[in-house]
Amino acid sequence: QVWQIRLDMHLLNHDGNITDAASIAGIVALCHFRRPDVSVQGEEVTVYTPEERDPVPLSIHHMPICVSFAFFHQGTYLLVDPTEREERVMDGLLVIAMNKHHEICTIQSSGVVMLLQDQILRCSKITAVKVAEITELIQKALENDQKARKEGGKFGFAESIPNQRITAFKMESAAVDTNDVEEQAGEIIAKADPPSEVFASPVLHTPGTAQIGEGIESWGDLEESEKEEGAEEEGESEAAAFECEKVETEDTSTLRETKSEPIVLSDSEEEEVVILEPEELPRKTR
């Protein structure tokens, strides 16, 4: 029998480079996790509750940490830990996962940039430095958490709430002086370059409803266009009604011609000819 562990990550918000953040969060969660203690006697397996025995940590031999590199201008510029805006304009992305023993676990490249051997070696050297720093921070955080648990102090989520550590994009309130706003605005307008063309009043090529935007002009009176559309729809309905009346007239004349002449039915086996009037025909035949 083995333990099956599943790690779920829920993304609240981010400002880029979610791969590195997810790898750090995942490895820390696994290192911080404790499973129930068990004992095996023959074929009998006993799983102890946390009250009976202290849970034991997982056997994690190394911590693979991801480090992302963004490339710009076909690899001319290299950037570590790109933000969300930088990811929008980057040409390519290289993700290297490595542990503190300089062992590469995985390499993933994406984008339209072609990387050279020297560029990949340079990124691997930077990754080794970053992984050593991040691993040291993780180990210190785990040691402080274990120490706080032994001393009976606050730890985990409860310890983060008073210090506002879990609140993202938080800014302290600051007073804004609005006394010289008009003077500053006047200075900015005076220093600004004048526009190429100055219009005293709005220019409308035709009266009616218009839309503001590049390359869009007024298309005339909206009411008149609606009237024209209504007239067209009315004309189409009249034409359709005329066609329907014409079809009904043709069907009526055909029916009248049919009623005026008797229908002759022939029986090929007995060679008899039967003449029936329209009133004597079955309803389905009519």
PDB file of C-alpha atoms in Angstrom:
ATOM      1  CA  GLN A   1       0.000   0.000   0.000  1.00  0.00           C
ATOM      2  CA  VAL A   2       1.217   3.484  -0.862  1.00  0.00           C
ATOM      3  CA  TRP A   3       0.149   7.053  -0.200  1.00  0.00           C
ATOM      4  CA  GLN A   4      -1.404   8.991  -3.053  1.00  0.00           C
ATOM      5  CA  ILE A   5      -0.862  12.754  -2.833  1.00  0.00           C
ATOM      6  CA  ARG A   6      -2.502  15.306  -5.128  1.00  0.00           C
ATOM      7  CA  LEU A   7      -1.450  18.948  -5.193  1.00  0.00           C
ATOM      8  CA  ASP A   8      -4.081  21.480  -6.338  1.00  0.00           C
ATOM      9  CA  MET A   9      -3.193  25.130  -7.014  1.00  0.00           C
ATOM     10  CA  HIS A  10      -5.827  27.853  -7.252  1.00  0.00           C
ATOM     11  CA  LEU A  11      -4.664  31.064  -8.920  1.00  0.00           C
ATOM     12  CA  LEU A  12      -6.144  34.203  -7.328  1.00  0.00           C
ATOM     13  CA  ASN A  13      -4.220  36.830  -9.313  1.00  0.00           C
ATOM     14  CA  HIS A  14      -0.738  37.339 -10.685  1.00  0.00           C
ATOM     15  CA  ASP A  15       1.486  39.896 -12.356  1.00  0.00           C
ATOM     16  CA  GLY A  16       3.437  37.560 -14.610  1.00  0.00           C
ATOM     17  CA  ASN A  17       5.791  34.561 -14.332  1.00  0.00           C
ATOM     18  CA  ILE A  18       3.195  32.290 -12.803  1.00  0.00           C
ATOM     19  CA  THR A  19       5.365  29.209 -13.542  1.00  0.00           C
ATOM     20  CA  ASP A  20       8.068  30.162 -11.058  1.00  0.00           C
ATOM     21  CA  ALA A  21       5.566  31.170  -8.383  1.00  0.00           C
ATOM     22  CA  ALA A  22       3.635  27.915  -8.814  1.00  0.00           C
ATOM     23  CA  SER A  23       6.786  25.798  -8.563  1.00  0.00           C
ATOM     24  CA  ILE A  24       7.848  27.525  -5.335  1.00  0.00           C
ATOM     25  CA  ALA A  25       4.358  27.243  -3.843  1.00  0.00           C
ATOM     26  CA  GLY A  26       4.095  23.582  -4.818  1.00  0.00           C
ATOM     27  CA  ILE A  27       7.452  22.455  -3.435  1.00  0.00           C
ATOM     28  CA  VAL A  28       6.907  24.404  -0.193  1.00  0.00           C
ATOM     29  CA  ALA A  29       3.471  22.835   0.244  1.00  0.00           C
ATOM     30  CA  LEU A  30       4.931  19.352  -0.186  1.00  0.00           C
ATOM     31  CA  CYS A  31       7.780  20.078   2.232  1.00  0.00           C
ATOM     32  CA  HIS A  32       5.357  21.521   4.773  1.00  0.00           C
ATOM     33  CA  PHE A  33       2.853  18.666   4.450  1.00  0.00           C
ATOM     34  CA  ARG A  34       2.674  15.932   7.100  1.00  0.00           C
ATOM     35  CA  ARG A  35       1.079  12.533   6.515  1.00  0.00           C
ATOM     36  CA  PRO A  36      -0.395  10.310   9.266  1.00  0.00           C
ATOM     37  CA  ASP A  37       1.982   7.854  10.872  1.00  0.00           C
ATOM     38  CA  VAL A  38       1.399   4.141  10.212  1.00  0.00           C
ATOM     39  CA  SER A  39       2.591   0.814  11.542  1.00  0.00           C
ATOM     40  CA  VAL A  40       2.628  -2.542   9.710  1.00  0.00           C
ATOM     41  CA  GLN A  41       2.488  -5.888  11.526  1.00  0.00           C
ATOM     42  CA  GLY A  42       2.254  -8.733   9.053  1.00  0.00           C
ATOM     43  CA  GLU A  43      -0.743  -7.931   6.851  1.00  0.00           C
ATOM     44  CA  GLU A  44      -2.315  -5.582   9.394  1.00  0.00           C
ATOM     45  CA  VAL A  45      -1.815  -1.836   8.703  1.00  0.00           C
ATOM     46  CA  THR A  46      -2.673   0.709  11.388  1.00  0.00           C
ATOM     47  CA  VAL A  47      -3.088   4.410  10.510  1.00  0.00           C
ATOM     48  CA  TYR A  48      -2.746   6.627  13.576  1.00  0.00           C
ATOM     49  CA  THR A  49      -4.601   9.878  14.119  1.00  0.00           C
ATOM     50  CA  PRO A  50      -2.699  13.118  14.874  1.00  0.00           C
ATOM     51  CA  GLU A  51      -3.781  12.770  18.512  1.00  0.00           C
ATOM     52  CA  GLU A  52      -2.220   9.317  18.803  1.00  0.00           C
ATOM     53  CA  ARG A  53       1.047  10.024  16.963  1.00  0.00           C
ATOM     54  CA  ASP A  54       2.582  13.101  15.393  1.00  0.00           C
ATOM     55  CA  PRO A  55       2.304  13.164  11.594  1.00  0.00           C
ATOM     56  CA  VAL A  56       5.543  12.606   9.696  1.00  0.00           C
ATOM     57  CA  PRO A  57       6.915  14.634   6.736  1.00  0.00           C
ATOM     58  CA  LEU A  58       7.357  13.325   3.210  1.00  0.00           C
ATOM     59  CA  SER A  59      10.685  11.976   1.967  1.00  0.00           C
ATOM     60  CA  ILE A  60      11.723  14.791  -0.399  1.00  0.00           C
ATOM     61  CA  HIS A  61      15.292  14.376  -1.639  1.00  0.00           C
ATOM     62  CA  HIS A  62      15.637  17.667  -3.554  1.00  0.00           C
ATOM     63  CA  MET A  63      13.669  20.792  -4.458  1.00  0.00           C
ATOM     64  CA  PRO A  64      13.333  21.525  -8.179  1.00  0.00           C
ATOM     65  CA  ILE A  65      12.777  25.275  -8.619  1.00  0.00           C
ATOM     66  CA  CYS A  66      11.733  26.870 -11.943  1.00  0.00           C
ATOM     67  CA  VAL A  67      13.392  30.060 -13.209  1.00  0.00           C
ATOM     68  CA  SER A  68      11.941  31.834 -16.268  1.00  0.00           C
ATOM     69  CA  PHE A  69      13.819  33.980 -18.785  1.00  0.00           C
ATOM     70  CA  ALA A  70      12.186  36.338 -21.292  1.00  0.00           C
ATOM     71  CA  PHE A  71      13.954  37.264 -24.543  1.00  0.00           C
ATOM     72  CA  PHE A  72      13.492  40.415 -26.593  1.00  0.00           C
ATOM     73  CA  HIS A  73      14.723  41.491 -30.047  1.00  0.00           C
ATOM     74  CA  GLN A  74      15.518  37.934 -31.150  1.00  0.00           C
ATOM     75  CA  GLY A  75      17.498  37.092 -28.010  1.00  0.00           C
ATOM     76  CA  THR A  76      19.513  40.330 -27.811  1.00  0.00           C
ATOM     77  CA  TYR A  77      18.059  41.227 -24.403  1.00  0.00           C
ATOM     78  CA  LEU A  78      17.543  38.794 -21.539  1.00  0.00           C
ATOM     79  CA  LEU A  79      15.214  39.339 -18.581  1.00  0.00           C
ATOM     80  CA  VAL A  80      14.704  37.179 -15.478  1.00  0.00           C
ATOM     81  CA  ASP A  81      11.277  36.914 -13.826  1.00  0.00           C
ATOM     82  CA  PRO A  82       9.197  38.845 -16.416  1.00  0.00           C
ATOM     83  CA  THR A  83       6.058  40.696 -15.407  1.00  0.00           C
ATOM     84  CA  GLU A  84       2.676  40.337 -17.073  1.00  0.00           C
ATOM     85  CA  ARG A  85       3.238  43.350 -19.365  1.00  0.00           C
ATOM     86  CA  GLU A  86       6.695  42.130 -20.314  1.00  0.00           C
ATOM     87  CA  GLU A  87       5.281  38.713 -21.193  1.00  0.00           C
ATOM     88  CA  ARG A  88       2.920  40.361 -23.690  1.00  0.00           C
ATOM     89  CA  VAL A  89       5.760  41.800 -25.789  1.00  0.00           C
ATOM     90  CA  MET A  90       8.475  39.162 -25.348  1.00  0.00           C
ATOM     91  CA  ASP A  91       9.714  37.145 -28.321  1.00  0.00           C
ATOM     92  CA  GLY A  92      10.410  33.929 -26.434  1.00  0.00           C
ATOM     93  CA  LEU A  93      10.425  32.283 -23.015  1.00  0.00           C
ATOM     94  CA  LEU A  94      12.865  29.785 -21.506  1.00  0.00           C
ATOM     95  CA  VAL A  95      12.028  27.921 -18.281  1.00  0.00           C
ATOM     96  CA  ILE A  96      14.749  25.937 -16.496  1.00  0.00           C
ATOM     97  CA  ALA A  97      14.006  23.769 -13.444  1.00  0.00           C
ATOM     98  CA  MET A  98      17.059  22.999 -11.281  1.00  0.00           C
ATOM     99  CA  ASN A  99      17.862  21.968  -7.733  1.00  0.00           C
ATOM    100  CA  LYS A 100      20.559  23.342  -5.445  1.00  0.00           C
ATOM    101  CA  HIS A 101      22.951  20.582  -6.579  1.00  0.00           C
ATOM    102  CA  HIS A 102      23.047  22.163 -10.073  1.00  0.00           C
ATOM    103  CA  GLU A 103      21.077  19.261 -11.518  1.00  0.00           C
ATOM    104  CA  ILE A 104      18.791  20.324 -14.371  1.00  0.00           C
ATOM    105  CA  CYS A 105      15.350  18.695 -14.019  1.00  0.00           C
ATOM    106  CA  THR A 106      13.653  20.145 -17.099  1.00  0.00           C
ATOM    107  CA  ILE A 107      14.066  22.788 -19.799  1.00  0.00           C
ATOM    108  CA  GLN A 108      11.169  24.252 -21.742  1.00  0.00           C
ATOM    109  CA  SER A 109      11.422  26.805 -24.551  1.00  0.00           C
ATOM    110  CA  SER A 110       8.516  28.597 -26.232  1.00  0.00           C
ATOM    111  CA  GLY A 111       8.084  31.499 -28.616  1.00  0.00           C
ATOM    112  CA  VAL A 112       9.572  32.494 -31.970  1.00  0.00           C
ATOM    113  CA  VAL A 113      13.157  33.146 -30.890  1.00  0.00           C
ATOM    114  CA  MET A 114      16.033  30.781 -31.763  1.00  0.00           C
ATOM    115  CA  LEU A 115      18.441  30.414 -28.834  1.00  0.00           C
ATOM    116  CA  LEU A 116      22.139  29.713 -29.170  1.00  0.00           C
ATOM    117  CA  GLN A 117      24.189  27.364 -27.029  1.00  0.00           C
ATOM    118  CA  ASP A 118      25.939  30.218 -25.230  1.00  0.00           C
ATOM    119  CA  GLN A 119      22.590  31.786 -24.318  1.00  0.00           C
ATOM    120  CA  ILE A 120      21.302  28.557 -22.771  1.00  0.00           C
ATOM    121  CA  LEU A 121      24.538  28.055 -20.802  1.00  0.00           C
ATOM    122  CA  ARG A 122      24.323  31.621 -19.528  1.00  0.00           C
ATOM    123  CA  CYS A 123      20.730  31.062 -18.413  1.00  0.00           C
ATOM    124  CA  SER A 124      21.686  27.815 -16.654  1.00  0.00           C
ATOM    125  CA  LYS A 125      24.386  29.625 -14.669  1.00  0.00           C
ATOM    126  CA  ILE A 126      21.920  32.323 -13.623  1.00  0.00           C
ATOM    127  CA  THR A 127      19.431  29.610 -12.680  1.00  0.00           C
ATOM    128  CA  ALA A 128      21.960  27.933 -10.386  1.00  0.00           C
ATOM    129  CA  VAL A 129      22.431  31.195  -8.455  1.00  0.00           C
ATOM    130  CA  LYS A 130      18.695  31.922  -8.232  1.00  0.00           C
ATOM    131  CA  VAL A 131      17.825  28.358  -7.158  1.00  0.00           C
ATOM    132  CA  ALA A 132      20.392  28.471  -4.351  1.00  0.00           C
ATOM    133  CA  GLU A 133      18.921  31.721  -3.030  1.00  0.00           C
ATOM    134  CA  ILE A 134      15.300  30.513  -3.268  1.00  0.00           C
ATOM    135  CA  THR A 135      16.084  27.157  -1.650  1.00  0.00           C
ATOM    136  CA  GLU A 136      17.755  28.913   1.290  1.00  0.00           C
ATOM    137  CA  LEU A 137      14.702  31.147   1.756  1.00  0.00           C
ATOM    138  CA  ILE A 138      12.396  28.115   1.679  1.00  0.00           C
ATOM    139  CA  GLN A 139      14.434  26.227   4.264  1.00  0.00           C
ATOM    140  CA  LYS A 140      14.540  29.246   6.583  1.00  0.00           C
ATOM    141  CA  ALA A 141      10.771  29.707   6.296  1.00  0.00           C
ATOM    142  CA  LEU A 142      10.167  26.038   7.102  1.00  0.00           C
ATOM    143  CA  GLU A 143      12.523  26.188  10.101  1.00  0.00           C
ATOM    144  CA  ASN A 144      10.814  29.316  11.458  1.00  0.00           C
ATOM    145  CA  ASP A 145       7.399  27.700  11.036  1.00  0.00           C
ATOM    146  CA  GLN A 146       8.515  24.552  12.865  1.00  0.00           C
ATOM    147  CA  LYS A 147      10.046  26.624  15.655  1.00  0.00           C
ATOM    148  CA  ALA A 148       6.855  28.674  16.058  1.00  0.00           C
ATOM    149  CA  ARG A 149       4.762  25.494  16.260  1.00  0.00           C
ATOM    150  CA  LYS A 150       6.966  24.065  19.008  1.00  0.00           C
ATOM    151  CA  GLU A 151       6.792  27.284  21.008  1.00  0.00           C
ATOM    152  CA  GLY A 152       3.010  27.456  20.624  1.00  0.00           C
ATOM    153  CA  GLY A 153       2.990  30.797  18.825  1.00  0.00           C
ATOM    154  CA  LYS A 154       0.985  31.916  15.806  1.00  0.00           C
ATOM    155  CA  PHE A 155       1.939  30.369  12.495  1.00  0.00           C
ATOM    156  CA  GLY A 156       0.573  29.769   9.015  1.00  0.00           C
ATOM    157  CA  PHE A 157      -2.568  31.581   7.921  1.00  0.00           C
ATOM    158  CA  ALA A 158      -3.350  32.940  11.388  1.00  0.00           C
ATOM    159  CA  GLU A 159       0.073  34.587  11.588  1.00  0.00           C
ATOM    160  CA  SER A 160      -0.319  36.225   8.161  1.00  0.00           C
ATOM    161  CA  ILE A 161      -3.633  37.991   8.821  1.00  0.00           C
ATOM    162  CA  PRO A 162      -2.487  40.663  11.374  1.00  0.00           C
ATOM    163  CA  ASN A 163       0.551  41.622   9.271  1.00  0.00           C
ATOM    164  CA  GLN A 164      -1.469  42.008   6.030  1.00  0.00           C
ATOM    165  CA  ARG A 165       0.884  39.646   4.253  1.00  0.00           C
ATOM    166  CA  ILE A 166      -1.814  38.007   2.158  1.00  0.00           C
ATOM    167  CA  THR A 167      -3.271  41.240   0.754  1.00  0.00           C
ATOM    168  CA  ALA A 168      -2.091  41.965  -2.789  1.00  0.00           C
ATOM    169  CA  PHE A 169      -1.836  45.405  -4.426  1.00  0.00           C
ATOM    170  CA  LYS A 170      -2.277  47.214  -1.127  1.00  0.00           C
ATOM    171  CA  MET A 171      -1.192  50.864  -0.843  1.00  0.00           C
ATOM    172  CA  GLU A 172      -1.138  53.085   2.180  1.00  0.00           C
ATOM    173  CA  SER A 173      -3.425  56.113   2.118  1.00  0.00           C
ATOM    174  CA  ALA A 174      -1.641  59.386   1.313  1.00  0.00           C
ATOM    175  CA  ALA A 175      -2.871  62.989   1.389  1.00  0.00           C
ATOM    176  CA  VAL A 176      -2.983  64.824  -1.950  1.00  0.00           C
ATOM    177  CA  ASP A 177      -2.572  68.603  -2.123  1.00  0.00           C
ATOM    178  CA  THR A 178      -5.108  70.094  -4.569  1.00  0.00           C
ATOM    179  CA  ASN A 179      -4.493  73.805  -3.884  1.00  0.00           C
ATOM    180  CA  ASP A 180      -2.274  74.460  -6.920  1.00  0.00           C
ATOM    181  CA  VAL A 181      -4.028  72.137  -9.349  1.00  0.00           C
ATOM    182  CA  GLU A 182      -5.329  74.948 -11.607  1.00  0.00           C
ATOM    183  CA  GLU A 183      -1.933  76.658 -11.800  1.00  0.00           C
ATOM    184  CA  GLN A 184      -0.149  73.405 -12.562  1.00  0.00           C
ATOM    185  CA  ALA A 185      -2.702  72.552 -15.240  1.00  0.00           C
ATOM    186  CA  GLY A 186      -2.230  76.002 -16.808  1.00  0.00           C
ATOM    187  CA  GLU A 187       1.535  75.555 -16.897  1.00  0.00           C
ATOM    188  CA  ILE A 188       1.203  72.123 -18.507  1.00  0.00           C
ATOM    189  CA  ILE A 189      -1.169  73.475 -21.160  1.00  0.00           C
ATOM    190  CA  ALA A 190       1.106  76.441 -21.864  1.00  0.00           C
ATOM    191  CA  LYS A 191       4.140  74.197 -22.353  1.00  0.00           C
ATOM    192  CA  ALA A 192       2.259  71.696 -24.502  1.00  0.00           C
ATOM    193  CA  ASP A 193       2.518  71.905 -28.279  1.00  0.00           C
ATOM    194  CA  PRO A 194      -0.556  73.332 -30.016  1.00  0.00           C
ATOM    195  CA  PRO A 195      -2.631  70.949 -32.110  1.00  0.00           C
ATOM    196  CA  SER A 196      -2.114  70.849 -35.869  1.00  0.00           C
ATOM    197  CA  GLU A 197      -5.697  71.992 -36.609  1.00  0.00           C
ATOM    198  CA  VAL A 198      -8.055  73.921 -34.377  1.00  0.00           C
ATOM    199  CA  PHE A 199     -11.800  73.709 -34.937  1.00  0.00           C
ATOM    200  CA  ALA A 200     -13.969  76.329 -33.268  1.00  0.00           C
ATOM    201  CA  SER A 201     -17.066  74.160 -33.541  1.00  0.00           C
ATOM    202  CA  PRO A 202     -17.726  70.501 -34.307  1.00  0.00           C
ATOM    203  CA  VAL A 203     -17.819  69.602 -37.989  1.00  0.00           C
ATOM    204  CA  LEU A 204     -20.803  67.518 -39.113  1.00  0.00           C
ATOM    205  CA  HIS A 205     -20.991  66.632 -42.783  1.00  0.00           C
ATOM    206  CA  THR A 206     -24.723  65.826 -42.564  1.00  0.00           C
ATOM    207  CA  PRO A 207     -27.194  66.503 -39.782  1.00  0.00           C
ATOM    208  CA  GLY A 208     -28.380  63.621 -37.690  1.00  0.00           C
ATOM    209  CA  THR A 209     -26.797  60.956 -35.506  1.00  0.00           C
ATOM    210  CA  ALA A 210     -22.990  60.665 -35.634  1.00  0.00           C
ATOM    211  CA  GLN A 211     -20.320  58.562 -33.943  1.00  0.00           C
ATOM    212  CA  ILE A 212     -16.994  59.747 -32.566  1.00  0.00           C
ATOM    213  CA  GLY A 213     -13.965  57.799 -33.709  1.00  0.00           C
ATOM    214  CA  GLU A 214     -11.326  57.461 -36.377  1.00  0.00           C
ATOM    215  CA  GLY A 215     -12.606  57.282 -39.956  1.00  0.00           C
ATOM    216  CA  ILE A 216     -16.308  57.359 -39.035  1.00  0.00           C
ATOM    217  CA  GLU A 217     -18.596  60.123 -40.249  1.00  0.00           C
ATOM    218  CA  SER A 218     -22.276  60.871 -39.852  1.00  0.00           C
ATOM    219  CA  TRP A 219     -24.591  58.638 -41.848  1.00  0.00           C
ATOM    220  CA  GLY A 220     -27.552  61.004 -41.995  1.00  0.00           C
ATOM    221  CA  ASP A 221     -30.819  61.283 -40.156  1.00  0.00           C
ATOM    222  CA  LEU A 222     -31.581  58.130 -38.245  1.00  0.00           C
ATOM    223  CA  GLU A 223     -35.342  58.687 -38.439  1.00  0.00           C
ATOM    224  CA  GLU A 224     -35.259  58.988 -42.240  1.00  0.00           C
ATOM    225  CA  SER A 225     -33.269  55.772 -42.525  1.00  0.00           C
ATOM    226  CA  GLU A 226     -35.769  54.028 -40.296  1.00  0.00           C
ATOM    227  CA  LYS A 227     -38.599  55.350 -42.477  1.00  0.00           C
ATOM    228  CA  GLU A 228     -36.844  54.062 -45.604  1.00  0.00           C
ATOM    229  CA  GLU A 229     -36.327  50.659 -44.010  1.00  0.00           C
ATOM    230  CA  GLY A 230     -39.992  50.608 -42.959  1.00  0.00           C
ATOM    231  CA  ALA A 231     -41.085  51.514 -46.486  1.00  0.00           C
ATOM    232  CA  GLU A 232     -38.919  48.758 -47.936  1.00  0.00           C
ATOM    233  CA  GLU A 233     -40.325  46.223 -45.476  1.00  0.00           C
ATOM    234  CA  GLU A 234     -43.882  47.391 -46.263  1.00  0.00           C
ATOM    235  CA  GLY A 235     -43.206  47.051 -49.994  1.00  0.00           C
ATOM    236  CA  GLU A 236     -41.819  43.568 -49.487  1.00  0.00           C
ATOM    237  CA  SER A 237     -44.875  42.563 -47.425  1.00  0.00           C
ATOM    238  CA  GLU A 238     -47.242  43.942 -50.090  1.00  0.00           C
ATOM    239  CA  ALA A 239     -45.374  42.029 -52.799  1.00  0.00           C
ATOM    240  CA  ALA A 240     -45.513  38.855 -50.741  1.00  0.00           C
ATOM    241  CA  ALA A 241     -49.254  39.347 -50.153  1.00  0.00           C
ATOM    242  CA  PHE A 242     -49.782  39.902 -53.902  1.00  0.00           C
ATOM    243  CA  GLU A 243     -47.893  36.716 -54.729  1.00  0.00           C
ATOM    244  CA  CYS A 244     -49.909  34.784 -52.135  1.00  0.00           C
ATOM    245  CA  GLU A 245     -53.189  36.150 -53.568  1.00  0.00           C
ATOM    246  CA  LYS A 246     -52.056  35.227 -57.075  1.00  0.00           C
ATOM    247  CA  VAL A 247     -51.253  31.669 -56.019  1.00  0.00           C
ATOM    248  CA  GLU A 248     -54.627  31.323 -54.280  1.00  0.00           C
ATOM    249  CA  THR A 249     -56.397  32.579 -57.428  1.00  0.00           C
ATOM    250  CA  GLU A 250     -54.557  30.059 -59.570  1.00  0.00           C
ATOM    251  CA  ASP A 251     -55.418  27.252 -57.144  1.00  0.00           C
ATOM    252  CA  THR A 252     -59.097  28.287 -57.157  1.00  0.00           C
ATOM    253  CA  SER A 253     -59.306  28.379 -60.976  1.00  0.00           C
ATOM    254  CA  THR A 254     -57.656  24.971 -61.174  1.00  0.00           C
ATOM    255  CA  LEU A 255     -60.136  23.595 -58.668  1.00  0.00           C
ATOM    256  CA  ARG A 256     -63.037  25.023 -60.656  1.00  0.00           C
ATOM    257  CA  GLU A 257     -61.761  23.410 -63.847  1.00  0.00           C
ATOM    258  CA  THR A 258     -61.426  20.115 -62.028  1.00  0.00           C
ATOM    259  CA  LYS A 259     -64.965  20.262 -60.717  1.00  0.00           C
ATOM    260  CA  SER A 260     -66.413  21.005 -64.182  1.00  0.00           C
ATOM    261  CA  GLU A 261     -65.046  17.804 -65.728  1.00  0.00           C
ATOM    262  CA  PRO A 262     -65.814  14.238 -64.590  1.00  0.00           C
ATOM    263  CA  ILE A 263     -62.911  11.985 -63.639  1.00  0.00           C
ATOM    264  CA  VAL A 264     -62.514   8.664 -65.483  1.00  0.00           C
ATOM    265  CA  LEU A 265     -61.051   5.689 -63.629  1.00  0.00           C
ATOM    266  CA  SER A 266     -60.061   2.557 -65.549  1.00  0.00           C
ATOM    267  CA  ASP A 267     -59.735  -0.977 -64.168  1.00  0.00           C
ATOM    268  CA  SER A 268     -57.170  -2.841 -66.247  1.00  0.00           C
ATOM    269  CA  GLU A 269     -58.157  -6.343 -65.054  1.00  0.00           C
ATOM    270  CA  GLU A 270     -61.907  -6.209 -65.790  1.00  0.00           C
ATOM    271  CA  GLU A 271     -61.596  -3.704 -68.640  1.00  0.00           C
ATOM    272  CA  GLU A 272     -64.375  -1.572 -67.176  1.00  0.00           C
ATOM    273  CA  VAL A 273     -64.559   2.182 -67.323  1.00  0.00           C
ATOM    274  CA  VAL A 274     -66.144   3.980 -64.376  1.00  0.00           C
ATOM    275  CA  ILE A 275     -67.137   7.634 -64.617  1.00  0.00           C
ATOM    276  CA  LEU A 276     -67.384   9.508 -61.307  1.00  0.00           C
ATOM    277  CA  GLU A 277     -68.455  13.019 -60.564  1.00  0.00           C
ATOM    278  CA  PRO A 278     -66.209  15.175 -58.273  1.00  0.00           C
ATOM    279  CA  GLU A 279     -68.779  14.975 -55.478  1.00  0.00           C
ATOM    280  CA  GLU A 280     -68.540  11.146 -55.482  1.00  0.00           C
ATOM    281  CA  LEU A 281     -64.754  11.054 -55.056  1.00  0.00           C
ATOM    282  CA  PRO A 282     -63.249  10.127 -51.682  1.00  0.00           C
ATOM    283  CA  ARG A 283     -62.170  13.046 -49.546  1.00  0.00           C
ATOM    284  CA  LYS A 284     -58.476  12.199 -49.822  1.00  0.00           C
ATOM    285  CA  THR A 285     -58.672  12.072 -53.612  1.00  0.00           C
ATOM    286  CA  ARG A 286     -60.322  15.482 -53.718  1.00  0.00           C
TER     287      ARG A 286
END
